[in-house]
Tab-separated table of C-alpha atoms in Angstrom:
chain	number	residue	atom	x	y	z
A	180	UNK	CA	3.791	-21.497	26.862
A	181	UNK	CA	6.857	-20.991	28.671
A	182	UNK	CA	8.921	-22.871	26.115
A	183	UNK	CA	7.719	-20.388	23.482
A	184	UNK	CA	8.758	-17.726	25.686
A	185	UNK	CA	12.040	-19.076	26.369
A	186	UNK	CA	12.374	-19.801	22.465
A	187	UNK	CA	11.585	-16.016	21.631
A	188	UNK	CA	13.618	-14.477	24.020
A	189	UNK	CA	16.638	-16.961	22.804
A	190	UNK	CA	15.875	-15.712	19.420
A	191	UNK	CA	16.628	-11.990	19.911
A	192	UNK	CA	19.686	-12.911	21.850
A	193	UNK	CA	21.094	-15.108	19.259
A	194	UNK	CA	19.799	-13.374	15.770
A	195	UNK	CA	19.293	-9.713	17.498
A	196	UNK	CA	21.339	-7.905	14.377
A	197	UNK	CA	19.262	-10.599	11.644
A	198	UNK	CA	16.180	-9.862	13.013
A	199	UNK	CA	16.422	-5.867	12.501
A	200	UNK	CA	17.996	-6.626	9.007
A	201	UNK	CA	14.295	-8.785	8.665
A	202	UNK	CA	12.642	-5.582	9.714
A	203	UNK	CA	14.770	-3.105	7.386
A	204	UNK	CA	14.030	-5.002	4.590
A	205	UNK	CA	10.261	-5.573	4.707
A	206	UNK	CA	9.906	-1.796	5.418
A	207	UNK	CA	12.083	-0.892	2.018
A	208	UNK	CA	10.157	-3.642	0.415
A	209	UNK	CA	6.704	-2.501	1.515
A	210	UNK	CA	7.716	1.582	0.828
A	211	UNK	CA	9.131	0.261	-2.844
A	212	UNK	CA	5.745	-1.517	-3.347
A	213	UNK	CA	3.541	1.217	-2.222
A	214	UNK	CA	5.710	4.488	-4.367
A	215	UNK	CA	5.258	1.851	-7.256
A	216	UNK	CA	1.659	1.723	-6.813
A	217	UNK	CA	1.139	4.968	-6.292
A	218	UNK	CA	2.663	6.143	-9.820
A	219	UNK	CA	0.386	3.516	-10.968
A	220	UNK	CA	-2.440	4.151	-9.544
A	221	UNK	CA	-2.828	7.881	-8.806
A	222	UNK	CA	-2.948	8.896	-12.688
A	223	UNK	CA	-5.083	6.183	-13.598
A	224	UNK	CA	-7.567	7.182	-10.597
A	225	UNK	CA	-7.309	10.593	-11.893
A	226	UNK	CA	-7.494	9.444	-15.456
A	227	UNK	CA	-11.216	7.646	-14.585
A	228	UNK	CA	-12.329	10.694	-13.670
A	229	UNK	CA	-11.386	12.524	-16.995
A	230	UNK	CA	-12.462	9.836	-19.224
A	231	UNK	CA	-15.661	8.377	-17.582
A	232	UNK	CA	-16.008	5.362	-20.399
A	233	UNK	CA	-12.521	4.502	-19.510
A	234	UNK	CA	-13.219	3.866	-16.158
A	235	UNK	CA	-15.277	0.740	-15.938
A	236	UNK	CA	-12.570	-0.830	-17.682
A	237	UNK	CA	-9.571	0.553	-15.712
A	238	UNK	CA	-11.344	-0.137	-12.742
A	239	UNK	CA	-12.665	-3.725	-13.781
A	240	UNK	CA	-9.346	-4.939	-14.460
A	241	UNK	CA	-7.467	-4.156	-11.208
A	242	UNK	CA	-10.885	-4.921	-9.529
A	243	UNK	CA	-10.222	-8.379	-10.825
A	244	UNK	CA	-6.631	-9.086	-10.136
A	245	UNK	CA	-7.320	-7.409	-6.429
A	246	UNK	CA	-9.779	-10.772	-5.440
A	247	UNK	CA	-6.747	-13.006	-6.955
A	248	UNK	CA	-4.811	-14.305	-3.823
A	249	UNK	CA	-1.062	-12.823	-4.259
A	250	UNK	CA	0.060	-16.324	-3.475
A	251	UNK	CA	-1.673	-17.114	-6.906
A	252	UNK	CA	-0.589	-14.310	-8.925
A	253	UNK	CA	3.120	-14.907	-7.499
A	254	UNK	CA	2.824	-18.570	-8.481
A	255	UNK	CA	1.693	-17.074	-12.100
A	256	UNK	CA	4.613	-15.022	-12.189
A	257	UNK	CA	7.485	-17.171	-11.021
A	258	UNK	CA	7.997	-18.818	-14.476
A	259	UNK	CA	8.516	-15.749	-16.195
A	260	UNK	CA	10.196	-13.622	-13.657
A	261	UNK	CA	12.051	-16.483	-12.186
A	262	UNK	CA	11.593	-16.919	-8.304
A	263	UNK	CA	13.014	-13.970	-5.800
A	264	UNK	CA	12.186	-10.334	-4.679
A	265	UNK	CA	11.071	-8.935	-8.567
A	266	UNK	CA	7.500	-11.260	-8.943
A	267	UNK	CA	6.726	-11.064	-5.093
A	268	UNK	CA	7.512	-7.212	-5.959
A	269	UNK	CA	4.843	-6.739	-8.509
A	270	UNK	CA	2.225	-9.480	-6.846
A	271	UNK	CA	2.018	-6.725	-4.187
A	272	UNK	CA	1.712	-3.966	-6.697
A	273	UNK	CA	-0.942	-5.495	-8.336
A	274	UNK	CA	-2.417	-5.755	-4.662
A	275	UNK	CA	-1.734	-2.704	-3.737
A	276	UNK	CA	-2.544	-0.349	-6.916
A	277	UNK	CA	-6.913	-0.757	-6.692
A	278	UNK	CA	-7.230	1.225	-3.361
A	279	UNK	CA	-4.833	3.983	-4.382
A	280	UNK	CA	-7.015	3.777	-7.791
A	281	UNK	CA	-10.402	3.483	-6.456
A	282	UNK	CA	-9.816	6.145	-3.789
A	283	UNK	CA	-7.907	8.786	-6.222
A	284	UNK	CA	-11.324	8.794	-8.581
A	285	UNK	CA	-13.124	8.824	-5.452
A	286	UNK	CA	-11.690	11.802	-3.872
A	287	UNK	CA	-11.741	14.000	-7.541
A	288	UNK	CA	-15.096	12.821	-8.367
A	289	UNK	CA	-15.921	14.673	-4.890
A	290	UNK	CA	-14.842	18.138	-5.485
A	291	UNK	CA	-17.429	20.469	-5.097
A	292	UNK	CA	-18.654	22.089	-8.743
A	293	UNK	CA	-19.294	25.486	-6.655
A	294	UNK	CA	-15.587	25.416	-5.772
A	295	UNK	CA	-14.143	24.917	-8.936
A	296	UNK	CA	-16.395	27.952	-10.492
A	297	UNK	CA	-15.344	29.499	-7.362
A	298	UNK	CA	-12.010	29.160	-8.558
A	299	UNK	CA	-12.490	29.953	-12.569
A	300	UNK	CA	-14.065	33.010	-11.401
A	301	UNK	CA	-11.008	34.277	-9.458
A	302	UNK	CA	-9.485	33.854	-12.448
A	303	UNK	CA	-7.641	30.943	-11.767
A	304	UNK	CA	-6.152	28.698	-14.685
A	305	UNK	CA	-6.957	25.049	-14.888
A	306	UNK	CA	-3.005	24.197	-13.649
A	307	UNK	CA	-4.117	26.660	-10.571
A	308	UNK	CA	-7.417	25.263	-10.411
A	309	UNK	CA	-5.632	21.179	-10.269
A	310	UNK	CA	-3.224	21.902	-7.763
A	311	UNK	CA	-4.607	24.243	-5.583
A	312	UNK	CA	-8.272	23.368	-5.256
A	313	UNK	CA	-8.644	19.619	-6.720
A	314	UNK	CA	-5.781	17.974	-5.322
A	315	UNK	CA	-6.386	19.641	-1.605
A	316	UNK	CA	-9.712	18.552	-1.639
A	317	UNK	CA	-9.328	14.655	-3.115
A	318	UNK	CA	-5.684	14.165	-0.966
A	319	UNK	CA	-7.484	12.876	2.481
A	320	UNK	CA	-9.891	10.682	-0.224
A	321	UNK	CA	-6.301	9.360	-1.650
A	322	UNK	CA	-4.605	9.356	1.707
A	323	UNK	CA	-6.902	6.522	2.760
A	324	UNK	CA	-6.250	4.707	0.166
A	325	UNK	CA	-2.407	4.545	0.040
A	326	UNK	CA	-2.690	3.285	3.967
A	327	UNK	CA	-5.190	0.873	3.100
A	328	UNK	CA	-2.383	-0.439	0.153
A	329	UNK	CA	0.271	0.070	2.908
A	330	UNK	CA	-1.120	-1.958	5.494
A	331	UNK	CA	-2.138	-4.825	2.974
A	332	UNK	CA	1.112	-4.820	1.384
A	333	UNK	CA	3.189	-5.016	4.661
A	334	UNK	CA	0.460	-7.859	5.462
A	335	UNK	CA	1.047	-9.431	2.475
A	336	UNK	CA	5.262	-9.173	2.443
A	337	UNK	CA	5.257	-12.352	3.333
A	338	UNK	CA	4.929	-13.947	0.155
A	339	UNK	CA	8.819	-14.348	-1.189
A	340	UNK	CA	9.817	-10.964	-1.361
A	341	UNK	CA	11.825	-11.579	2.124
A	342	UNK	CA	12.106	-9.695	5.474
A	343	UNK	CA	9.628	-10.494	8.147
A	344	UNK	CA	8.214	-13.294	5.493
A	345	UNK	CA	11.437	-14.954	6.243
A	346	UNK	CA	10.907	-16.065	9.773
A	347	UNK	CA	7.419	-16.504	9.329
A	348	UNK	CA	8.219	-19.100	6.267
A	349	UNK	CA	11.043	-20.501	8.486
A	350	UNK	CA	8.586	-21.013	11.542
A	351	UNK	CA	5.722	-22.615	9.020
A	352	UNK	CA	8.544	-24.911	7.805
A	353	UNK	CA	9.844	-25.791	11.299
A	354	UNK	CA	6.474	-25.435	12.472
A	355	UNK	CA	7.618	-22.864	15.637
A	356	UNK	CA	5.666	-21.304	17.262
A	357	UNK	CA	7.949	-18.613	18.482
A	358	UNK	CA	9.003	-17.785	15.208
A	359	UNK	CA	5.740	-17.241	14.052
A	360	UNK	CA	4.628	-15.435	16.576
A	361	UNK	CA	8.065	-12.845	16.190
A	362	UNK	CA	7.053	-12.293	12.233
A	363	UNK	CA	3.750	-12.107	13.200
A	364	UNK	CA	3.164	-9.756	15.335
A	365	UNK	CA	6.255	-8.024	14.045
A	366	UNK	CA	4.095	-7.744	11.212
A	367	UNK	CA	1.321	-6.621	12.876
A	368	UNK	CA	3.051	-3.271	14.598
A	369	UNK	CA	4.355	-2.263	11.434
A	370	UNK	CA	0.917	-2.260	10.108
A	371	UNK	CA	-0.377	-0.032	12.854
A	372	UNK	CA	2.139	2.281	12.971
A	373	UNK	CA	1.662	2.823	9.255
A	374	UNK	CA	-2.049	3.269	9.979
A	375	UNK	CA	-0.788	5.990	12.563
A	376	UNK	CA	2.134	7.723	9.755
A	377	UNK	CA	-0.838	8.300	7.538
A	378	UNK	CA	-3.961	9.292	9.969
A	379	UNK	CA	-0.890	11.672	10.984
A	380	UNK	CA	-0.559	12.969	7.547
A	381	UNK	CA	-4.298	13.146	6.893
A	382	UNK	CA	-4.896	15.717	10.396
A	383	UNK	CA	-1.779	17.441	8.738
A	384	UNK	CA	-3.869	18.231	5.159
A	385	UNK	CA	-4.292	22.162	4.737
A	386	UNK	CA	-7.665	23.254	2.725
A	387	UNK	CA	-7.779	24.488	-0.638
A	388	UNK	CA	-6.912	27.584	-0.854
């Protein structure tokens, strides 16, 4: 144990400035991935709950790639994206994109019918209606979704696309243990405190109005 220590602390006085360049990255990486699938998957959530037959079918699909191991779908990839940061990119899109979708149709499928006649009988238009009454009341709904895609995409970083990955890869391949715990756990905080950013956010949610 005390040669792990020893190997840690050696680490962060010898690659201090490469280990925050680690951490930089992963976070851009992980942000990228989750705006990406949040384009993706916010319309399509919203789009299931317009077009109910669509939705088995929007839903089945992602449903499907989501219980594929991103290792796999990376290893899929590589031949046609080549190897590097743009098929580890979209492996964690694809990862990411079915609790952002799932949790979008949830939260609009839950709006209260008395609310939205409420609305339409204030004379509100269906623009009014979308933004200040639906969206409101599905955001928490969507909110947990995009930090469960968060934390499972800065989980899943790992995978080629770089930053913490890196050390974790390097202490697999050198099998030590001090490196893997520094990814590791590094891994781990960022997860949390992304937890925290959007239970934050969530507290922050106004009602409709």
């Amino acid at each position: 144990m005390t040669e792990i220590w020893t190997g840690i602390r050696m680490y962060f006085e010898t690659n201090g400035a490469e280990y925050l360049l680690c951490v930089k990255e992963h976070f851009m990486i992980s942000v990228l991935a989750l705006l990406t699938a949040f384009v993706i998957g916010i319309p399509l959530g919203y789009l299931c709950v317009c077009r109910k037959k669509w939705e088995r079918w929007i839903t089945g699909a992602f449903q499907v790639l989501r219980i594929i191991p991103s290792v796999a779908i990376l290893i899929r990839l590589i031949p046609v994206m080549g190897t590097g940061v743009r098929p580890a990119m979209t492996a964690l899109v694809l990862l990411a994109v079915p609790p952002i979708l799932m949790n979008t149709a949830a939260g609009f499928s839950e709006v209260p019918a008395f609310m939205l006649e409420t609305a339409e009988g204030l004379g509100m238009t269906e623009r009014q209606m979308f933004w200040k009454v639906k969206v409101p009341l599905a955001m928490p709904m969507i909110l947990t979704g995009m930090r469960t895609a968060a934390i499972e995409i800065i989980a899943s970083a790992k995978i080629g696309a770089g930053g913490l990955g890196g050390i974790i890869l390097t202490g697999l391949g050198l099998n030590r243990t001090d490196l893997l715990l520094i990814g590791g756990i590094s891994v781990a905080l960022l997860s949390l405190a992304a937890g925290m950013v959007f239970r934050l956010l969530m507290k922050l949610q106004p009602a409709a109005a």
